[in-house]
Amino acid sequence: MTTEQMRMDRVLAGSVAILVGLGLARFGYPPLVPGMVDADWFTAAAAGYLGAANLLGYLLGALTASRFAGRVGAAAAIRLGLLLIAVSFLVLSWAAPFAWFFIWRFISGWAGGVLMVVAASTVLTTTPPSKRPLAGAIVFSGVGVGILFSANVVPWLTTVSISWAWVSLGVLCLLLTAATWGAWRGVSTAAGASPAQATQAASSASAALPLAVMLVVVGYGLQSVGYVPHTLFWVDFLAREQDLGMGFASVQWSIFALGAIAGPFLAGWVAARLGWYSALLLSVAFMAAAVLGSSVADTLWLASLCSFVVGAMVPGLVSMTSGYLSQLVPLEEHRRAWGWATTSFALAQAVGGYALAAVFGYVGSYPPVFIIGGASLVLGLVVTLVARKPKEAH
């Protein structure tokens, strides 16, 4: 097998890792909730706490991923993450105490955080700079594929039985893990780094990251708040508050998923022409406009435009932030920088989710929630504006 073939296999394996770690481990869960409630496994409130357990685990995974991969090797960290998620689906396929579900939803979240940090960084830092936009697009398109699968296939699986749905997702994850197992062969030290570079990176693991990197990390966290309104409230806002019906709202969620698949490729195309920095700023601006516009979306064309743009920018911003960080730091430092960025994203997302839910509970209407999300994106744009390295071409 040629070096180019091995590299492409790893890129595809990276996409599968993100598909399993985020697209299935997280977005595969919400369609399972109605079936669990109907089967009297849990109340709706308890199922919500189990969803939060996954977010909490994801936050811890993002925090510990870099050090964990440094100890066991990137390949071992990725493979373990994939296996843990597969096992988590299988062992939750029957009614069990709340604590059992909480532990395994937490573990699957931790594994998802590890996969997001380690798999994405490994692929980007072992890909030539000229091909990173396309590689990033393929890797992060796994999020959109997972959302589309979860929105359209998982509900059908639950009609057979809720246990069957959990088992099916577990078997699918095992098959994907087996199919990509060999692609991580040879990845043992810090992603993309020689042994000497890995040793140097380990010795400087506690060193402060450059100011530009920290600004990107903060901006990335602020941007994550901007997509919370759509992932939590978009369907209900359209169906009930805008009185457009569940059918209309379901179509919009599918458009959102299609955008999430196309987004990384659009981002990669723009980044290849404008550079990571300019592409990142442009994308944040477009997403801010779409989130703000969502607060008044009451027609098919406006709702569809907002659904597609926000859906596209969720993985698109992930891809471009990771790509820009690869320009700001040496390759052997990328995984640590990306780990901090993912942690910032996860923390702001969790806090933002609870805060926006509280805002809705107080005002009883969704438009202010979208306005706050858009404002957070604008603030993130301002922070990212000053995160450019001096004399940087892009």
Short mmCIF file of C-alpha atoms in Angstrom, two decimals:
data_model
loop_
_atom_site.label_atom_id
_atom_site.label_comp_id
_atom_site.label_asym_id
_atom_site.label_seq_id
_atom_site.Cartn_x
_atom_site.Cartn_y
_atom_site.Cartn_z
CA MET A 1 0.00 0.00 0.00
CA THR A 2 1.38 3.40 -0.96
CA THR A 3 1.86 6.26 1.51
CA GLU A 4 -0.98 8.15 -0.19
CA GLN A 5 -3.35 5.20 0.21
CA MET A 6 -2.41 4.82 3.86
CA ARG A 7 -3.02 8.52 4.42
CA MET A 8 -6.45 8.37 2.78
CA ASP A 9 -7.36 5.30 4.83
CA ARG A 10 -6.46 7.23 7.97
CA VAL A 11 -8.54 10.23 6.88
CA LEU A 12 -11.56 7.97 6.34
CA ALA A 13 -10.88 6.27 9.66
CA GLY A 14 -10.82 9.71 11.29
CA SER A 15 -14.25 10.43 9.84
CA VAL A 16 -15.53 7.14 11.26
CA ALA A 17 -14.05 8.02 14.67
CA ILE A 18 -15.96 11.32 14.72
CA LEU A 19 -19.09 9.57 13.40
CA VAL A 20 -18.97 7.07 16.28
CA GLY A 21 -17.72 9.46 18.97
CA LEU A 22 -20.13 12.30 18.29
CA GLY A 23 -22.60 11.35 15.57
CA LEU A 24 -23.75 8.15 17.29
CA ALA A 25 -22.61 8.35 20.92
CA ARG A 26 -24.27 11.74 21.37
CA PHE A 27 -26.77 12.36 18.57
CA GLY A 28 -27.89 8.73 18.50
CA TYR A 29 -29.21 9.08 22.05
CA PRO A 30 -32.09 11.62 21.76
CA PRO A 31 -34.15 9.41 19.37
CA LEU A 32 -33.83 6.59 21.92
CA VAL A 33 -35.39 8.65 24.73
CA PRO A 34 -39.08 8.34 23.71
CA GLY A 35 -38.74 4.56 23.47
CA MET A 36 -37.11 4.32 26.91
CA VAL A 37 -39.84 6.48 28.44
CA ASP A 38 -42.62 4.49 26.74
CA ALA A 39 -41.03 1.24 27.95
CA ASP A 40 -40.97 2.64 31.52
CA TRP A 41 -37.20 2.37 31.74
CA PHE A 42 -36.92 6.00 32.89
CA THR A 43 -38.95 9.15 33.21
CA ALA A 44 -38.31 11.94 30.69
CA ALA A 45 -36.47 13.92 33.37
CA ALA A 46 -34.20 10.98 34.23
CA ALA A 47 -33.46 10.41 30.53
CA GLY A 48 -32.46 14.07 30.33
CA TYR A 49 -29.95 13.61 33.13
CA LEU A 50 -28.49 10.64 31.27
CA GLY A 51 -28.01 12.91 28.25
CA ALA A 52 -26.19 15.38 30.50
CA ALA A 53 -23.96 12.53 31.73
CA ASN A 54 -22.66 12.15 28.19
CA LEU A 55 -21.87 15.88 27.98
CA LEU A 56 -20.06 15.72 31.31
CA GLY A 57 -18.02 12.76 30.15
CA TYR A 58 -17.21 14.53 26.89
CA LEU A 59 -15.86 17.49 28.85
CA LEU A 60 -13.59 15.23 30.93
CA GLY A 61 -12.52 13.39 27.77
CA ALA A 62 -11.49 16.63 26.13
CA LEU A 63 -9.55 17.64 29.25
CA THR A 64 -7.65 14.35 29.58
CA ALA A 65 -7.32 13.23 25.94
CA SER A 66 -3.92 14.72 25.22
CA ARG A 67 -2.22 13.32 28.31
CA PHE A 68 -3.97 9.97 27.97
CA ALA A 69 -2.86 9.60 24.34
CA GLY A 70 0.64 10.64 25.37
CA ARG A 71 0.76 7.75 27.81
CA VAL A 72 -0.83 4.94 25.80
CA GLY A 73 -0.23 6.19 22.25
CA ALA A 74 -2.65 7.81 19.83
CA ALA A 75 -3.63 4.55 18.12
CA ALA A 76 -4.44 2.81 21.40
CA ALA A 77 -6.43 5.83 22.63
CA ILE A 78 -8.52 5.93 19.45
CA ARG A 79 -9.17 2.19 19.37
CA LEU A 80 -10.12 2.14 23.06
CA GLY A 81 -12.49 5.05 22.54
CA LEU A 82 -14.24 3.26 19.68
CA LEU A 83 -14.55 0.02 21.64
CA LEU A 84 -15.90 1.72 24.76
CA ILE A 85 -18.66 3.42 22.79
CA ALA A 86 -19.63 0.15 21.10
CA VAL A 87 -19.71 -1.64 24.46
CA SER A 88 -21.71 1.20 26.04
CA PHE A 89 -24.52 0.68 23.52
CA LEU A 90 -24.53 -3.08 24.01
CA VAL A 91 -24.57 -3.08 27.82
CA LEU A 92 -27.44 -0.56 27.92
CA SER A 93 -29.75 -2.68 25.78
CA TRP A 94 -31.89 -3.84 28.68
CA ALA A 95 -33.66 -2.13 31.58
CA ALA A 96 -31.20 -1.47 34.42
CA PRO A 97 -30.77 0.91 37.37
CA PHE A 98 -30.21 4.59 36.68
CA ALA A 99 -26.63 4.46 38.06
CA TRP A 100 -25.66 1.77 35.52
CA PHE A 101 -26.91 3.89 32.63
CA PHE A 102 -25.31 7.04 34.04
CA ILE A 103 -21.89 5.41 34.32
CA TRP A 104 -21.94 4.07 30.77
CA ARG A 105 -23.34 7.27 29.24
CA PHE A 106 -20.53 9.10 31.05
CA ILE A 107 -17.97 6.63 29.70
CA SER A 108 -19.28 7.01 26.14
CA GLY A 109 -19.02 10.78 26.51
CA TRP A 110 -15.43 10.50 27.75
CA ALA A 111 -14.57 8.27 24.80
CA GLY A 112 -16.20 10.74 22.41
CA GLY A 113 -14.08 13.57 23.80
CA VAL A 114 -10.93 11.48 23.37
CA LEU A 115 -11.85 10.63 19.77
CA MET A 116 -12.59 14.25 18.90
CA VAL A 117 -9.22 15.44 20.22
CA VAL A 118 -6.90 12.56 19.31
CA ALA A 119 -8.36 11.25 16.05
CA ALA A 120 -8.88 14.69 14.51
CA SER A 121 -5.43 15.90 15.53
CA THR A 122 -3.76 12.70 14.32
CA VAL A 123 -5.28 13.00 10.88
CA LEU A 124 -4.60 16.71 10.41
CA THR A 125 -1.01 16.61 11.64
CA THR A 126 -0.10 13.60 9.50
CA THR A 127 -1.53 15.19 6.36
CA PRO A 128 0.49 17.58 4.17
CA PRO A 129 -0.58 21.24 4.70
CA SER A 130 -1.91 21.58 1.14
CA LYS A 131 -4.31 18.68 1.70
CA ARG A 132 -5.46 19.52 5.22
CA PRO A 133 -8.61 21.44 4.16
CA LEU A 134 -9.95 18.38 2.33
CA ALA A 135 -8.79 16.00 5.05
CA GLY A 136 -10.49 18.12 7.71
CA ALA A 137 -13.68 18.23 5.64
CA ILE A 138 -13.82 14.44 5.35
CA VAL A 139 -13.05 13.88 9.04
CA PHE A 140 -15.61 16.31 10.44
CA SER A 141 -18.33 15.32 7.97
CA GLY A 142 -18.73 12.33 10.29
CA VAL A 143 -20.76 14.60 12.59
CA GLY A 144 -23.33 15.32 9.88
CA VAL A 145 -23.55 11.70 8.77
CA GLY A 146 -24.24 10.72 12.37
CA ILE A 147 -26.94 13.36 12.77
CA LEU A 148 -28.64 12.29 9.54
CA PHE A 149 -28.51 8.62 10.54
CA SER A 150 -29.75 9.36 14.04
CA ALA A 151 -32.62 11.50 12.78
CA ASN A 152 -33.88 9.03 10.16
CA VAL A 153 -32.77 5.48 11.05
CA VAL A 154 -32.69 5.34 14.85
CA PRO A 155 -36.41 6.24 15.24
CA TRP A 156 -37.23 3.36 12.89
CA LEU A 157 -35.06 0.98 14.94
CA THR A 158 -37.00 1.90 18.08
CA THR A 159 -40.26 0.81 16.42
CA VAL A 160 -38.95 -2.77 16.54
CA SER A 161 -37.97 -2.47 20.20
CA ILE A 162 -35.88 -0.14 22.31
CA SER A 163 -33.49 -2.98 23.16
CA TRP A 164 -33.07 -3.76 19.46
CA ALA A 165 -32.16 -0.13 18.78
CA TRP A 166 -29.42 -0.11 21.45
CA VAL A 167 -28.00 -3.43 20.22
CA SER A 168 -28.08 -2.31 16.57
CA LEU A 169 -26.10 0.84 17.38
CA GLY A 170 -23.58 -1.21 19.34
CA VAL A 171 -23.09 -3.71 16.53
CA LEU A 172 -22.74 -0.88 14.01
CA CYS A 173 -20.03 0.72 16.15
CA LEU A 174 -18.21 -2.61 16.43
CA LEU A 175 -18.28 -3.08 12.65
CA LEU A 176 -16.97 0.44 12.06
CA THR A 177 -14.25 -0.11 14.66
CA ALA A 178 -13.15 -3.36 13.00
CA ALA A 179 -13.20 -1.77 9.53
CA THR A 180 -10.86 1.06 10.59
CA TRP A 181 -8.68 -0.80 13.11
CA GLY A 182 -5.71 -1.19 10.78
CA ALA A 183 -5.75 2.45 9.62
CA TRP A 184 -4.25 3.56 12.94
CA ARG A 185 -1.29 1.18 12.66
CA GLY A 186 1.97 3.04 13.11
CA VAL A 187 0.45 5.93 15.07
CA SER A 188 2.05 5.62 18.48
CA THR A 189 3.62 8.92 19.50
CA ALA A 190 2.24 12.44 19.44
CA ALA A 191 0.26 12.89 16.25
CA GLY A 192 2.52 13.68 13.37
CA ALA A 193 5.60 14.05 15.56
CA SER A 194 8.87 12.23 15.44
CA PRO A 195 10.02 10.54 18.66
CA ALA A 196 12.32 13.50 19.34
CA GLN A 197 9.48 15.95 18.81
CA ALA A 198 7.19 13.87 21.01
CA THR A 199 9.77 13.95 23.80
CA GLN A 200 10.11 17.70 23.41
CA ALA A 201 6.32 18.09 23.47
CA ALA A 202 6.06 16.00 26.62
CA SER A 203 8.70 18.10 28.39
CA SER A 204 6.80 21.31 27.52
CA ALA A 205 3.30 19.95 28.21
CA SER A 206 2.85 22.40 31.08
CA ALA A 207 4.18 25.39 29.13
CA ALA A 208 1.76 28.21 28.43
CA LEU A 209 0.18 28.24 24.99
CA PRO A 210 0.69 31.38 22.85
CA LEU A 211 -1.78 34.23 23.33
CA ALA A 212 -3.16 33.80 19.81
CA VAL A 213 -4.00 30.17 20.60
CA MET A 214 -5.73 31.09 23.85
CA LEU A 215 -7.80 33.71 22.03
CA VAL A 216 -8.87 31.09 19.50
CA VAL A 217 -9.77 28.76 22.38
CA VAL A 218 -11.91 31.45 24.06
CA GLY A 219 -13.53 32.44 20.76
CA TYR A 220 -14.29 28.81 19.99
CA GLY A 221 -16.07 28.44 23.32
CA LEU A 222 -18.18 31.53 22.67
CA GLN A 223 -19.04 30.22 19.22
CA SER A 224 -20.25 26.92 20.69
CA VAL A 225 -23.01 28.77 22.55
CA GLY A 226 -24.30 29.95 19.18
CA TYR A 227 -25.32 26.51 18.01
CA VAL A 228 -27.00 25.43 21.25
CA PRO A 229 -30.37 27.06 20.36
CA HIS A 230 -30.68 24.96 17.20
CA THR A 231 -29.62 21.67 18.74
CA LEU A 232 -31.99 22.10 21.69
CA PHE A 233 -34.89 24.30 20.59
CA TRP A 234 -35.08 24.61 16.80
CA VAL A 235 -37.59 21.83 16.16
CA ASP A 236 -39.92 22.86 18.97
CA PHE A 237 -39.64 26.54 18.04
CA LEU A 238 -40.76 25.87 14.48
CA ALA A 239 -43.39 23.28 15.31
CA ARG A 240 -45.16 25.00 18.20
CA GLU A 241 -44.13 28.63 18.67
CA GLN A 242 -44.13 29.43 14.96
CA ASP A 243 -47.11 27.07 14.50
CA LEU A 244 -45.58 25.46 11.41
CA GLY A 245 -46.22 21.87 12.48
CA MET A 246 -44.04 18.87 13.32
CA GLY A 247 -43.79 17.79 9.68
CA PHE A 248 -42.29 21.14 8.71
CA ALA A 249 -39.92 21.04 11.70
CA SER A 250 -38.78 17.49 10.88
CA VAL A 251 -37.92 18.53 7.34
CA GLN A 252 -35.89 21.42 8.74
CA TRP A 253 -33.95 19.06 10.99
CA SER A 254 -33.09 16.92 7.96
CA ILE A 255 -31.92 20.08 6.16
CA PHE A 256 -29.81 20.85 9.24
CA ALA A 257 -28.26 17.37 8.99
CA LEU A 258 -27.54 17.77 5.26
CA GLY A 259 -25.86 21.07 6.05
CA ALA A 260 -23.75 19.32 8.68
CA ILE A 261 -22.56 16.85 6.03
CA ALA A 262 -21.81 19.54 3.43
CA GLY A 263 -20.38 22.07 5.89
CA PRO A 264 -16.88 20.64 6.33
CA PHE A 265 -16.43 20.34 2.55
CA LEU A 266 -17.58 23.92 2.02
CA ALA A 267 -15.25 25.00 4.81
CA GLY A 268 -12.35 23.09 3.28
CA TRP A 269 -13.03 24.63 -0.14
CA VAL A 270 -13.07 28.16 1.31
CA ALA A 271 -10.01 27.52 3.50
CA ALA A 272 -8.03 26.26 0.49
CA ARG A 273 -8.69 29.59 -1.24
CA LEU A 274 -8.73 32.14 1.56
CA GLY A 275 -6.65 30.45 4.24
CA TRP A 276 -7.80 29.07 7.58
CA TYR A 277 -7.97 32.43 9.35
CA SER A 278 -10.10 34.29 6.80
CA ALA A 279 -12.32 31.26 6.25
CA LEU A 280 -12.89 30.94 10.00
CA LEU A 281 -13.91 34.59 10.36
CA LEU A 282 -16.23 34.41 7.36
CA SER A 283 -17.90 31.28 8.69
CA VAL A 284 -18.48 32.71 12.16
CA ALA A 285 -20.04 35.80 10.58
CA PHE A 286 -22.37 33.69 8.41
CA MET A 287 -23.39 31.54 11.37
CA ALA A 288 -24.07 34.59 13.54
CA ALA A 289 -26.35 36.00 10.84
CA ALA A 290 -28.17 32.67 10.48
CA VAL A 291 -28.72 32.23 14.23
CA LEU A 292 -30.00 35.78 14.59
CA GLY A 293 -32.22 35.30 11.53
CA SER A 294 -33.62 32.13 13.06
CA SER A 295 -35.36 34.21 15.73
CA VAL A 296 -37.81 35.50 13.10
CA ALA A 297 -37.88 32.47 10.76
CA ASP A 298 -41.50 31.89 9.79
CA THR A 299 -41.27 31.00 6.09
CA LEU A 300 -39.94 27.97 4.25
CA TRP A 301 -37.10 29.78 2.52
CA LEU A 302 -35.81 31.60 5.63
CA ALA A 303 -36.13 28.57 7.91
CA SER A 304 -34.41 26.34 5.33
CA LEU A 305 -31.58 28.84 4.84
CA CYS A 306 -31.01 29.10 8.59
CA SER A 307 -31.20 25.32 9.03
CA PHE A 308 -28.64 24.65 6.31
CA VAL A 309 -26.19 27.42 7.29
CA VAL A 310 -26.19 26.62 11.01
CA GLY A 311 -26.01 22.89 10.28
CA ALA A 312 -23.09 23.48 7.93
CA MET A 313 -21.21 25.75 10.29
CA VAL A 314 -21.36 23.44 13.31
CA PRO A 315 -18.79 20.95 11.91
CA GLY A 316 -17.41 23.64 9.58
CA LEU A 317 -16.25 25.77 12.51
CA VAL A 318 -14.78 22.69 14.15
CA SER A 319 -12.79 21.90 11.02
CA MET A 320 -11.54 25.46 10.51
CA THR A 321 -10.64 26.02 14.16
CA SER A 322 -8.60 22.82 14.20
CA GLY A 323 -7.01 23.78 10.88
CA TYR A 324 -6.10 27.28 12.06
CA LEU A 325 -4.58 25.93 15.26
CA SER A 326 -2.32 23.74 13.09
CA GLN A 327 -0.88 27.01 11.75
CA LEU A 328 -0.50 28.65 15.15
CA VAL A 329 1.47 25.88 16.87
CA PRO A 330 4.09 23.28 15.90
CA LEU A 331 2.65 19.92 14.88
CA GLU A 332 3.72 18.24 18.11
CA GLU A 333 1.72 20.86 20.07
CA HIS A 334 -1.46 20.66 18.01
CA ARG A 335 -3.11 17.91 20.03
CA ARG A 336 -2.69 19.87 23.28
CA ALA A 337 -4.00 23.09 21.73
CA TRP A 338 -6.91 21.25 20.12
CA GLY A 339 -7.64 19.56 23.44
CA TRP A 340 -7.97 22.95 25.13
CA ALA A 341 -10.19 24.20 22.33
CA THR A 342 -12.44 21.13 22.56
CA THR A 343 -12.61 21.57 26.35
CA SER A 344 -13.60 25.21 25.92
CA PHE A 345 -16.28 24.17 23.42
CA ALA A 346 -17.65 21.43 25.67
CA LEU A 347 -17.70 23.60 28.81
CA ALA A 348 -19.33 26.59 27.11
CA GLN A 349 -21.82 24.29 25.41
CA ALA A 350 -22.87 22.70 28.70
CA VAL A 351 -23.11 26.02 30.57
CA GLY A 352 -24.81 27.66 27.60
CA GLY A 353 -27.36 24.88 27.35
CA TYR A 354 -28.46 25.25 30.96
CA ALA A 355 -28.37 29.07 30.79
CA LEU A 356 -30.43 29.27 27.61
CA ALA A 357 -32.93 26.78 28.98
CA ALA A 358 -33.26 29.04 32.04
CA VAL A 359 -33.78 32.07 29.80
CA PHE A 360 -36.55 30.28 27.95
CA GLY A 361 -38.13 29.20 31.22
CA TYR A 362 -38.12 32.81 32.41
CA VAL A 363 -39.40 34.58 29.28
CA GLY A 364 -41.48 31.70 27.90
CA SER A 365 -40.43 32.38 24.31
CA TYR A 366 -37.64 31.18 22.02
CA PRO A 367 -36.56 34.31 20.03
CA PRO A 368 -34.48 35.76 22.90
CA VAL A 369 -32.60 32.45 23.06
CA PHE A 370 -31.58 32.73 19.40
CA ILE A 371 -30.64 36.38 19.85
CA ILE A 372 -28.35 35.50 22.77
CA GLY A 373 -26.81 32.70 20.71
CA GLY A 374 -26.18 35.08 17.82
CA ALA A 375 -24.68 37.67 20.16
CA SER A 376 -22.30 35.06 21.58
CA LEU A 377 -21.15 34.27 18.04
CA VAL A 378 -20.53 37.96 17.35
CA LEU A 379 -18.47 38.20 20.54
CA GLY A 380 -16.56 35.07 19.51
CA LEU A 381 -15.90 36.70 16.15
CA VAL A 382 -14.44 39.77 17.83
CA VAL A 383 -12.16 37.65 20.01
CA THR A 384 -11.00 35.59 17.01
CA LEU A 385 -10.32 38.76 15.02
CA VAL A 386 -7.37 39.57 17.27
CA ALA A 387 -6.07 36.00 17.28
CA ARG A 388 -4.03 36.40 14.10
CA LYS A 389 -0.32 35.79 14.19
CA PRO A 390 1.76 38.79 13.04
CA LYS A 391 2.77 38.67 9.35
CA GLU A 392 0.62 35.58 8.82
CA ALA A 393 -0.37 35.18 5.19
CA HIS A 394 -3.77 33.70 5.92
#
